[in-house]
Coordinates of C-alpha atoms and ligand atoms in Angstrom, one line a residue:
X12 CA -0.9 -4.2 -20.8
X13 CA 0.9 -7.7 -20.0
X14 CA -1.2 -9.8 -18.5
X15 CA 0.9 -12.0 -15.3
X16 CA -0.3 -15.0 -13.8
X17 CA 1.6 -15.3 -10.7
X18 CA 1.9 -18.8 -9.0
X19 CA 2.9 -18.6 -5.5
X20 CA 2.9 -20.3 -1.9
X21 CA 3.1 -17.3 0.2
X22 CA 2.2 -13.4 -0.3
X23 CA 3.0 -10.7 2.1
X24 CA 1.5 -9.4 4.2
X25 CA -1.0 -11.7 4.0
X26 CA 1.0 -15.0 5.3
X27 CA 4.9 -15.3 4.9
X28 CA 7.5 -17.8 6.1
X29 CA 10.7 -15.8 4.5
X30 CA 11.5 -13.6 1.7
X31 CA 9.5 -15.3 -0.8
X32 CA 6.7 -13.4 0.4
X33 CA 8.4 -9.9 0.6
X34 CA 8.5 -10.8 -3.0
X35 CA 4.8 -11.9 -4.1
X36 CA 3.1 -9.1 -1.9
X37 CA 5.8 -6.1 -3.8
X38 CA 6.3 -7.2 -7.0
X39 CA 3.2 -7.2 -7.9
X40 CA 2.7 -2.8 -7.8
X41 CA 6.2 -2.5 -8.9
X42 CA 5.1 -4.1 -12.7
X43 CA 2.0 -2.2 -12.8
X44 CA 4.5 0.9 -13.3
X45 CA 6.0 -1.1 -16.3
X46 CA 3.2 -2.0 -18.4
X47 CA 1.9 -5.6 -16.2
X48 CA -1.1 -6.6 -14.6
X49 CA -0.3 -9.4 -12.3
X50 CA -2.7 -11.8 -10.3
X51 CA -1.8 -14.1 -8.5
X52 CA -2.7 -17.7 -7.8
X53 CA -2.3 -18.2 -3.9
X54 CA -3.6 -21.1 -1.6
X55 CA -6.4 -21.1 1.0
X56 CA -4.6 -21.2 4.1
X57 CA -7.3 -21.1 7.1
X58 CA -4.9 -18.2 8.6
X59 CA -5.7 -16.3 5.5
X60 CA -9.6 -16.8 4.6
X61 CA -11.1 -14.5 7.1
X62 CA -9.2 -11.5 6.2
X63 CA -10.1 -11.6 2.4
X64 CA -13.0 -9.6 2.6
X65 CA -15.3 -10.1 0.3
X66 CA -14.5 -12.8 -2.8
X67 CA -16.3 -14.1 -5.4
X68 CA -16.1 -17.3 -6.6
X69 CA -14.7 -17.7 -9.9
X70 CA -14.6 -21.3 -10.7
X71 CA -15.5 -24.5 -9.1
X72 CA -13.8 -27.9 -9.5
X73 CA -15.5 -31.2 -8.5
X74 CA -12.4 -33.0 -7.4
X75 CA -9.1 -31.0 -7.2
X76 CA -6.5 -33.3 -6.0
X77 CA -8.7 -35.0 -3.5
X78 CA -11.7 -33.0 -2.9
X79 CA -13.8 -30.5 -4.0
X80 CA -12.4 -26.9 -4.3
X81 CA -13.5 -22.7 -6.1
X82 CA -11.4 -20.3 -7.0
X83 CA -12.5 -17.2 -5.1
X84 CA -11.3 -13.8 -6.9
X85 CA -10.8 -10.8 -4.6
X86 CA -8.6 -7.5 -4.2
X87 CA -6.8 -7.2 -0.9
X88 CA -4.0 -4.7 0.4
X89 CA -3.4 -3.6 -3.3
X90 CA -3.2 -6.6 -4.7
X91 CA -5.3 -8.7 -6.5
X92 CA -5.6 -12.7 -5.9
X93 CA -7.0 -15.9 -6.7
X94 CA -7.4 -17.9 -3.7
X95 CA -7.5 -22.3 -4.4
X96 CA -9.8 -22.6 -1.7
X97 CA -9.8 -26.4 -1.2
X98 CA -10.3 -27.0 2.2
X99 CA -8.8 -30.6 2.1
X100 CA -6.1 -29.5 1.2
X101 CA -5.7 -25.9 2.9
X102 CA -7.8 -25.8 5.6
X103 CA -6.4 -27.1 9.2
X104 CA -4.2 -25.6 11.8
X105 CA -0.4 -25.5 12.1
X106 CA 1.9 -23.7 9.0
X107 CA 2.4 -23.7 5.4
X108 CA 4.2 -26.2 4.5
X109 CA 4.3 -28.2 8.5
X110 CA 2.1 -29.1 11.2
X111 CA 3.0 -27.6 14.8
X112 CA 5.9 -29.7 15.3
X113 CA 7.5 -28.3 11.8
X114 CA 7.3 -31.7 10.3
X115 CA 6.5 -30.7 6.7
X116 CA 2.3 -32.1 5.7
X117 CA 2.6 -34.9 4.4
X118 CA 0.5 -34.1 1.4
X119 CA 3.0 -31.2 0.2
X120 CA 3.5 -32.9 -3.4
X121 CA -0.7 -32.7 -3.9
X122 CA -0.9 -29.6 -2.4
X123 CA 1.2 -27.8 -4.5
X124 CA 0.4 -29.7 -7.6
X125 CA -3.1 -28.5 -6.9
X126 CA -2.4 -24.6 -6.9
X127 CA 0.0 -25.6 -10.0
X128 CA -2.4 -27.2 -12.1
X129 CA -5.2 -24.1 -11.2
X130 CA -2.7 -21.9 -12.5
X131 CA -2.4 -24.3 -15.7
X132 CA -6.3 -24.1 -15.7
X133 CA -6.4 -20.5 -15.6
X134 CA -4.0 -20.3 -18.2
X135 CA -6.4 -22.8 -20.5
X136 CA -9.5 -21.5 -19.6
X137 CA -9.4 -18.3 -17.3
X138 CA -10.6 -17.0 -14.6
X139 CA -13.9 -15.0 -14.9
X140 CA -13.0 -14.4 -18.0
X141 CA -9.3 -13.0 -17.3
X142 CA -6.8 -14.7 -19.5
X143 CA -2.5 -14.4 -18.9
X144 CA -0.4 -13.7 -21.2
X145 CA 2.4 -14.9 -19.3
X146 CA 2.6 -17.5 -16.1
X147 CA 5.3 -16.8 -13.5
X148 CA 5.9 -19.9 -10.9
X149 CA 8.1 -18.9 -7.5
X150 CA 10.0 -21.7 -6.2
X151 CA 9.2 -25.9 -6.1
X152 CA 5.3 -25.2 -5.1
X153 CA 4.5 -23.5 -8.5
X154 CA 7.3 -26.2 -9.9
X155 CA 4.9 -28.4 -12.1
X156 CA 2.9 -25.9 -13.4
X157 CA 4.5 -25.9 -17.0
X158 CA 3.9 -30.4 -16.8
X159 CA 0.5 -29.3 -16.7
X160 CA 0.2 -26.6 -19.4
X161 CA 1.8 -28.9 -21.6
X162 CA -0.7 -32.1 -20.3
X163 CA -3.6 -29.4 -21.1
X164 CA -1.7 -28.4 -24.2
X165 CA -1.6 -24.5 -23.3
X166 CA 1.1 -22.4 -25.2
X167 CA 1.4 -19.4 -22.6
X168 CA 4.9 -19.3 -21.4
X169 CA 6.1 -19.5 -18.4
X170 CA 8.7 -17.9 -16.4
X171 CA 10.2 -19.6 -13.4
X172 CA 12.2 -17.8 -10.5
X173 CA 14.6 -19.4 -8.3
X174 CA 14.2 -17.8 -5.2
X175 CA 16.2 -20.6 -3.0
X176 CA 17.5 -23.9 -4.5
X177 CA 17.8 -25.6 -1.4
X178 CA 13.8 -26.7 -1.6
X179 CA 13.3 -29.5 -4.2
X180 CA 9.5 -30.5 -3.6
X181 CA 10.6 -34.2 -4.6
X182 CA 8.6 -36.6 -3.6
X183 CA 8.1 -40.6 -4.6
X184 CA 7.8 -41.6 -8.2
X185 CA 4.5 -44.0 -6.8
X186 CA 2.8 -40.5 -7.1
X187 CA 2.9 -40.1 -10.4
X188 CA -0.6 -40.7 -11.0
X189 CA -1.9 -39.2 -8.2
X190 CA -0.4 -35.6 -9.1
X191 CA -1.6 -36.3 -12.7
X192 CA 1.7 -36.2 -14.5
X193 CA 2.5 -38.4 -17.2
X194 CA 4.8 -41.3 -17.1
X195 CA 6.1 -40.7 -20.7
X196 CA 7.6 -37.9 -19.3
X197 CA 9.4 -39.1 -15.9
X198 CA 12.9 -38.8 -17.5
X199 CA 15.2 -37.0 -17.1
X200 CA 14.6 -34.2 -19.6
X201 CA 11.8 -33.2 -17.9
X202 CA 10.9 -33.9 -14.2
X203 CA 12.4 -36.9 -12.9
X204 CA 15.4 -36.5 -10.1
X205 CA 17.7 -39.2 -9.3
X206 CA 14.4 -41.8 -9.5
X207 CA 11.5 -39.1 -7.8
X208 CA 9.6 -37.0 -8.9
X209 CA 10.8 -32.9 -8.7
X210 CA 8.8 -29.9 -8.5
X211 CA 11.7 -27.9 -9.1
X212 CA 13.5 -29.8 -11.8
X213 CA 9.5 -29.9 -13.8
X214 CA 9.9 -26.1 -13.6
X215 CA 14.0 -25.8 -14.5
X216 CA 13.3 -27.8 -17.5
X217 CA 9.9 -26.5 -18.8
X218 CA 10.4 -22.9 -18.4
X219 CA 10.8 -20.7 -21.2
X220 CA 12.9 -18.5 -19.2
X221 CA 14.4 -19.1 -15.4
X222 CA 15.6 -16.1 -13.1
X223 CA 16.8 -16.1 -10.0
X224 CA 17.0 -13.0 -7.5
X225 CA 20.3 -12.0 -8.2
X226 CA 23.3 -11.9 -10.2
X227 CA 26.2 -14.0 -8.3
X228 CA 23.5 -16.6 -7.2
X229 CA 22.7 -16.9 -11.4
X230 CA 26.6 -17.8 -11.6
X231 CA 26.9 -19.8 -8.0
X232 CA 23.8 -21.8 -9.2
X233 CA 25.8 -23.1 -12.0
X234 CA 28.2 -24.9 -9.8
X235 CA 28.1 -28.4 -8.0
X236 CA 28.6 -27.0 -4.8
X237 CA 25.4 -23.9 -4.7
X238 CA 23.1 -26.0 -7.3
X239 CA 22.5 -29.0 -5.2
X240 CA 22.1 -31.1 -7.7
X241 CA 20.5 -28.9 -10.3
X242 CA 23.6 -27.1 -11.5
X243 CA 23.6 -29.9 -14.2
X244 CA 20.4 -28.9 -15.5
X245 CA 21.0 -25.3 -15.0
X246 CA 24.4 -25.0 -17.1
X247 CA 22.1 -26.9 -19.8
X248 CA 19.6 -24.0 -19.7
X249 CA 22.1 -21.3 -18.6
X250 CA 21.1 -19.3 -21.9
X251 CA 17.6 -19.1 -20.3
X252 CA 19.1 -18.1 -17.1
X253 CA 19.4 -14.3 -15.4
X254 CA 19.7 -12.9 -12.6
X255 CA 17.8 -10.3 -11.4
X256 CA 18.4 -8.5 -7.7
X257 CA 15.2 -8.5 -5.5
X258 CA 14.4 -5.4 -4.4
X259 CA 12.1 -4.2 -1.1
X260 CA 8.9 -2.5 -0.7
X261 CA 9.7 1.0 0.3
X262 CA 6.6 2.1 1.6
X263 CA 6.8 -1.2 4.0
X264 CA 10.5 -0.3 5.0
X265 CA 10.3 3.4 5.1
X266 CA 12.4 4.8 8.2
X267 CA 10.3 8.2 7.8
X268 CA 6.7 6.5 8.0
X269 CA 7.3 3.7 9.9
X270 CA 4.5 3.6 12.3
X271 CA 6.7 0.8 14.4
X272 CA 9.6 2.8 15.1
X273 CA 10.5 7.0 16.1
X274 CA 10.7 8.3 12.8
X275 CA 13.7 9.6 11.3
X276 CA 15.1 10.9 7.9
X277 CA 19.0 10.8 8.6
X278 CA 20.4 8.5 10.4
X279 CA 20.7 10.8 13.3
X280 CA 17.5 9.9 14.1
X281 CA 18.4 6.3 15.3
X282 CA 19.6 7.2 18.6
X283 CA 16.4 7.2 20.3
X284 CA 15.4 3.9 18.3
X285 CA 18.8 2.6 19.4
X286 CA 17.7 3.3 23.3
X287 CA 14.5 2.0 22.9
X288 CA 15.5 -1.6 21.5
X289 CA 18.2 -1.7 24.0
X290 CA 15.5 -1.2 26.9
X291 CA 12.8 -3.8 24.8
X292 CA 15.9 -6.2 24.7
X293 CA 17.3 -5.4 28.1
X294 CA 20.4 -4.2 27.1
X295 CA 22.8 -1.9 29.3
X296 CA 25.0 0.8 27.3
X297 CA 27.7 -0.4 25.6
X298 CA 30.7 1.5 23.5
X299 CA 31.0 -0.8 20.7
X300 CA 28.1 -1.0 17.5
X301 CA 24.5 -2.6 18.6
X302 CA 24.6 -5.6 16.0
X303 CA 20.8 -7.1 15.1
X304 CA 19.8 -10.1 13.2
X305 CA 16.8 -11.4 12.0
X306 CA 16.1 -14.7 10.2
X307 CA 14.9 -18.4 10.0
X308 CA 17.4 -19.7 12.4
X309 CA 18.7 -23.0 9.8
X310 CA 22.1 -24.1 8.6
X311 CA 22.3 -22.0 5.7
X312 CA 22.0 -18.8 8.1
X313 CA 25.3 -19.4 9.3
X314 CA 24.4 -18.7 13.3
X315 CA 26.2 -21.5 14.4
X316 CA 29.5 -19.2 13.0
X317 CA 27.7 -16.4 14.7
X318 CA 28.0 -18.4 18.1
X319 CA 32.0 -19.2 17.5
X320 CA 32.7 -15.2 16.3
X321 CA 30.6 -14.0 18.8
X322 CA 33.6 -13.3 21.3
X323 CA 35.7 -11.2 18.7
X324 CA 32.5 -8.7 18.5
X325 CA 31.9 -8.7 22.7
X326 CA 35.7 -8.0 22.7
X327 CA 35.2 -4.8 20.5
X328 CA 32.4 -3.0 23.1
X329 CA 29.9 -4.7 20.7
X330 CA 26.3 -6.1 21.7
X331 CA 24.0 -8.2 20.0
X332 CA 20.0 -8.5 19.7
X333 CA 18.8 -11.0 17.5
X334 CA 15.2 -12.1 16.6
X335 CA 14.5 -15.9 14.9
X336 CA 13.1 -19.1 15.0
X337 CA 13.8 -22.0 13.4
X338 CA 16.3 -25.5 14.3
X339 CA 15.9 -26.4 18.3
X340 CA 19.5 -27.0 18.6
X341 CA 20.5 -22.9 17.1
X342 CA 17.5 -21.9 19.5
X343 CA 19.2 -23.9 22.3
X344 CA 22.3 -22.7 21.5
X345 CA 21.6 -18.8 21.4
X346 CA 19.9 -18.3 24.2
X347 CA 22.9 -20.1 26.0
X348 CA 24.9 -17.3 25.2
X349 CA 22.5 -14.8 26.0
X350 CA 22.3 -16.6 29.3
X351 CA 26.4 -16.0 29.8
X352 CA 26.7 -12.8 28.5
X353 CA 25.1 -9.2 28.9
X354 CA 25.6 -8.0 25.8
X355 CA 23.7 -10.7 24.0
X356 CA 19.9 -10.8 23.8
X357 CA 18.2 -13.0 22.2
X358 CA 14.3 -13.5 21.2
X359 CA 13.1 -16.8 19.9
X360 CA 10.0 -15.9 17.5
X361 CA 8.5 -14.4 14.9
X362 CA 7.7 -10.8 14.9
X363 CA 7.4 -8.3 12.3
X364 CA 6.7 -5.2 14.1
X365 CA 9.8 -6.0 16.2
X366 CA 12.2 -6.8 13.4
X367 CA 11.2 -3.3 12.3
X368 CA 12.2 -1.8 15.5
X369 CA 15.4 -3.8 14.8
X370 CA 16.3 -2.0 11.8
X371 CA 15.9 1.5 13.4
X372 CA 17.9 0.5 16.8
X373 CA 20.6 -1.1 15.2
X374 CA 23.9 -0.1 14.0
X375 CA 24.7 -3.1 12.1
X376 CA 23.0 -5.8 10.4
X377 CA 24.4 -8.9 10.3
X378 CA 24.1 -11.6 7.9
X379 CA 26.5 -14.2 7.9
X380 CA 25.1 -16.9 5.5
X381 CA 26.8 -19.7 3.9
X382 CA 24.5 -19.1 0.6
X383 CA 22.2 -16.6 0.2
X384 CA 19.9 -15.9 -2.5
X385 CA 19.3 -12.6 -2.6
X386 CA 18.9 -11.7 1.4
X387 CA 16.3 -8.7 2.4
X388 CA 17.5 -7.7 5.5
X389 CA 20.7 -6.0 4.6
X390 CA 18.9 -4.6 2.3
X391 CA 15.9 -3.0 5.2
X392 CA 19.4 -2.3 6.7
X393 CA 20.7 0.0 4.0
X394 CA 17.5 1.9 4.2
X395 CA 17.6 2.2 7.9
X396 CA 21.2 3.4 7.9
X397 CA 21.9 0.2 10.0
X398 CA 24.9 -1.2 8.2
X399 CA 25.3 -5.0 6.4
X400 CA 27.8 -6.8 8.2
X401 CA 27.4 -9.4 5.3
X402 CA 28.9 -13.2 3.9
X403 CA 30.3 -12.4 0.5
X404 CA 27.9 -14.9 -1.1
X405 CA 24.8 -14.8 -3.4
X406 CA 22.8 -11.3 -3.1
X407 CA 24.8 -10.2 -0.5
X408 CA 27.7 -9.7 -2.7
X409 CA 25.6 -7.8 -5.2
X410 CA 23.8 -5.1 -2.9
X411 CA 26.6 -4.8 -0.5
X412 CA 30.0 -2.4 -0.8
X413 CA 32.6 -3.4 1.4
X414 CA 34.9 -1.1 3.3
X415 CA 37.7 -1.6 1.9
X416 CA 40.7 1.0 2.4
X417 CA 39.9 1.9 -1.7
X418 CA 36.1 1.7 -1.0
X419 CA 36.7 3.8 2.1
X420 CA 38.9 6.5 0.3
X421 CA 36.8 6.8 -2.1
X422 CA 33.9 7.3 -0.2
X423 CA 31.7 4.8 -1.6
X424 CA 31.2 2.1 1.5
X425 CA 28.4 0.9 2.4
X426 CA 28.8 -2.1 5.1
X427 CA 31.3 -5.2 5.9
X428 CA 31.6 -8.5 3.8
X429 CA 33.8 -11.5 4.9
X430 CA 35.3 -14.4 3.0
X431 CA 35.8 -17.2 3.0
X432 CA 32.9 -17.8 5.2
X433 CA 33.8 -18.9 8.6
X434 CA 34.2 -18.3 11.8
X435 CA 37.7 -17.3 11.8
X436 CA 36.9 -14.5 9.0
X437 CA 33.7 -13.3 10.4
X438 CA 35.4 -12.5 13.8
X439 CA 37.6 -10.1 12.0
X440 CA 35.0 -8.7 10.3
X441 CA 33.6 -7.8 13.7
X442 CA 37.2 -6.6 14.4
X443 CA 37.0 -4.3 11.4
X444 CA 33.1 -3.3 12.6
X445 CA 34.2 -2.4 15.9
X446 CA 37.2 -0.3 14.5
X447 CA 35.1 1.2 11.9
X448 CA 32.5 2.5 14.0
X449 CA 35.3 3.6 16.6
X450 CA 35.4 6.5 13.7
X451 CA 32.5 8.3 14.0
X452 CA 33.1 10.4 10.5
X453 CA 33.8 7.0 8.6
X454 CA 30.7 5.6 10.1
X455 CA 28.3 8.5 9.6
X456 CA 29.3 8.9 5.5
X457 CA 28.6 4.7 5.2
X458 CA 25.5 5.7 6.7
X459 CA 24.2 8.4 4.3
X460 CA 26.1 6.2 1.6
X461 CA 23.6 3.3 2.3
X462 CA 20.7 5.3 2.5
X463 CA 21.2 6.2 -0.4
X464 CA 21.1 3.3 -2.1
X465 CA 18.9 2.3 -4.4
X466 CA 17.0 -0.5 -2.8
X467 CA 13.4 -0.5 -4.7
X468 CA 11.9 -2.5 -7.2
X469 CA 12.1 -0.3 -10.3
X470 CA 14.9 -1.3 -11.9
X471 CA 14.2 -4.9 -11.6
X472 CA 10.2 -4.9 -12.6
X473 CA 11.7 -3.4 -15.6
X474 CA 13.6 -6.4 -16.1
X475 CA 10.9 -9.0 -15.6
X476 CA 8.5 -6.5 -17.7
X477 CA 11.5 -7.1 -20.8
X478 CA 11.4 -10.8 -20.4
X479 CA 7.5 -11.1 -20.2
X480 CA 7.6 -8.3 -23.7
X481 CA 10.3 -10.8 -25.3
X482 CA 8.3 -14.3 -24.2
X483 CA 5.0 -12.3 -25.7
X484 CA 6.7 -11.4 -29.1
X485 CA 8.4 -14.8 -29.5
X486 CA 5.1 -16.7 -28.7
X487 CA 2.9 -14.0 -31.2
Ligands
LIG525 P1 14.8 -16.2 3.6 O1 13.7 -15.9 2.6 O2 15.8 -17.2 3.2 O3 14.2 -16.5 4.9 P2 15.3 -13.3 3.3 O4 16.4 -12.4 3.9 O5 15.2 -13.3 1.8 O6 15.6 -14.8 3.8 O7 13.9 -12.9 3.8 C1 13.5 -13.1 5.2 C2 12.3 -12.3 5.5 O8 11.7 -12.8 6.6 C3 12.7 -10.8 5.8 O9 11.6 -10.0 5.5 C4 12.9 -10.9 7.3 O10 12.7 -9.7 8.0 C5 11.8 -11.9 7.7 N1 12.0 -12.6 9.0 C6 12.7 -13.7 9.1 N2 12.7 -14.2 10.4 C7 11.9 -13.3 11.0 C8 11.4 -13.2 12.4 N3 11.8 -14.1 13.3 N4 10.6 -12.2 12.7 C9 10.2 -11.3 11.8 N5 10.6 -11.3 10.5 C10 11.4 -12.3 10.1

């Protein structure tokens, strides 16, 4: 058995912003079958503590970035965590990483660093006795952990996944001291950024090996325009660097047991969902495909193209239902258009038994990104039989097949992706959607296609079990 330190900032189901979380709270089960026993290293949010059940505390420190903190050990919806319960640091109202207003906490950069250098002190000491063989960081807010194995001068290695590189975690070089790090090392072979201090850069130079959640991102990550900054850094490492597509937790997103939708196993069975998410979203009947969407409403989610394409789809018959939260101005924006027309509904929020619902009503999927990672939902879609109407960028490249007349011939389609990615191209995607679905034996094969695709975790645990074997063997 590999032992797996997992270093996180979110963990479904037990608190998630995005599809970091899907992540943590999957992963985890999916190694077990390959050999791994993972634990992982998550904060104390107060919107977490009370439905721990019972912990026990592990570890106490007398001053953890500010105040006094335990480690609390405890097994919880299959998995098993260590939670850095440090109320100074973890304990108030508002989200993760913001207060109410989404202004991001000011004390981020300690934050983190505190659940980083935990999972360095686990790694040094343990945790009741529990020892890793391997740490594995997820994005900026597990970013210094290797500065702090090597301050503590721990050999475990650690593995560091990408999972967006849009977040930094840079904050002021003054801090130096406060977050413990050492100024011999604020250069830039190791964590220094254009004059700050970064998370993410600690952790893109100190891992022993870097993934990121899939294979076109490994490659866009490489350039100026997708690395932001970091695609210098990255081509230095790129030896170190693999992609490795995320997959979904198919219990979770099981259209035959989910307990928020009317079961089905073909995709016959979406018609009454279809109805029923048209009534919850207070749609009419349309002729054209019932598009749905789900996601952080930001920049990189490409709604404001949605918004300019929006009249190609209506034109087609289409309708659209989509369910987000995120920039005031997209908000503002969407529900304008629901507003003007009927075939647009829109529900500002967060909702996870609805996006559910979403999957099993809709048609199409859409998810028209200007970079994306990996993406989940076309991924929920494929399962669902609700097909990806996709940017060809990122993960959405990978997991997607487009309907192309050799695609279609062949009988291998899956969904829709358009390129370059703009407004222009995304409205004739919806063109093509509207056509394709117009052709009710095309449409029907894409759907069994897609539920048949291979959407789990097994083939990719296997791959993070390899690395983890290889890091083990090379550090023996
Ligand atoms: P990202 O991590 O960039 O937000 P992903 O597609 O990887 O994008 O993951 C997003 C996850 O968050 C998915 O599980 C998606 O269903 C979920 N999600 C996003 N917005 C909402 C929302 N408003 N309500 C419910 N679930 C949401």
């Amino acid at each position: 058995m590999t032992q797996v330190l997992f270093v996180v900032s979110e963990c479904a189901p037990l608190i998630k912003t995005g599809g970091l979380a899907d992540v943590a709270g999957a992963l985890p089960q999916a190694l077990a079958a390959h050999g791994c026993k993972v634990r992982t290293v998550l904060p104390g949010y107060r919107a977490i503590m009370g439905g721990l059940g019972k912990t026990k505390v592990v570890e106490r420190y007398d001053d953890l970035f500010g105040g006094p903190a335990t480690l609390r050990a405890c097994s919880v919806h299959g998995l098993d965590l260590l939670i850095v319960d440090a109320p100074h640091l973890f304990d108030r109202d508002g989200g993760i990483y913001g207060d109410a207003a989404g202004l991001d906490w000011p004390d981020n950069p300690e934050r983190f660093a505190a659940l980083s250098y935990v999972a360095a002190m686990i790694a040094d000491k343990g945790a009741a006795g529990w020892v890793p063989d391997i740490v594995h960081g997820h994005d900026w807010q597990a970013g210094l952990t290797p500065e702090y194995l090597h301050a503590l001068g721990v050999a475990v290695p650690f593995v560091f996944t990408v999972h967006n590189i849009a977040f930094h975690g840079n904050t002021s070089a003054e801090r130096l001291q406060d977050l413990r790090l050492s100024s011999d090392r604020f250069d830039a072979d190791h964590f220094e950024f254009w004059g700050q201090i970064s998370a993410l850069k600690a952790a893109l130079a100190g891992a022993a090996k870097i993934t990121t959640v899939s294979q076109t991102y490994a490659q866009e990550l490489l350039t100026p325009e997708f690395g932001i900054g970091m695609d210098g850094i990255l081509r230095a490492r790129r030896g170190d660097l693999l992609g490795i597509v995320n997959g979904i937790d198919e219990d979770v997103w099981n259209p035959a047991t989910d307990p928020d939708i009317k079961p089905y196993k073909t995709a016959a069975g979406k018609a009454a969902n279809k109805t029923a998410l048209r009534k919850t979203f207070g749609l009419g009947k349309s002729d054209g495909p019932l598009c749905v969407l789900v996601s952080r409403l930001t920049e990189q989610k490409g709604i404001d193209l949605l918004l300019r394409a929006l009249p190609e789809l209506l034109a087609g018959g289409g309708q659209l239902a989509l369910l987000g939260s995120g920039a005031p101005e997209l908000e503002v924006a969407l529900l304008e258009a629901a507003s003007e027309h009927p075939n647009v509904a829109v529900k500002i929020g967060y909702d996870e038994a609805l996006s559910h619902k979403m999957m099993a009503g809709g048609d199409a999927i859409l998810v028209p990104s200007r970079f994306e990672p990996c993406g989940l939902t076309q991924l929920y879609g494929l399962r669902y039989g609700t097909l990806p109407l996709v940017a060809l960028t990122g993960g959405l490249a990978d997991t997607v097949i487009n309907a192309s007349p050799a695609a279609l011939s062949s009988g291998v389609a899956t969904g829709i992706q358009f390129n370059p990615i703009t407004a222009q191209a995304l409205g004739d995607a919806f063109g093509r959607l509207c056509a394709l679905y117009a052709q009710p034996t095309v449409w029907k094969k894409m759907q069994s296609n897609a539920m048949k695709q291979a959407v789990g975790w097994d083939t990719s645990a296997a791959e993070y079990a390899g690395i983890y074997a290889q890091l083990r063997t090379a550090a023996a």
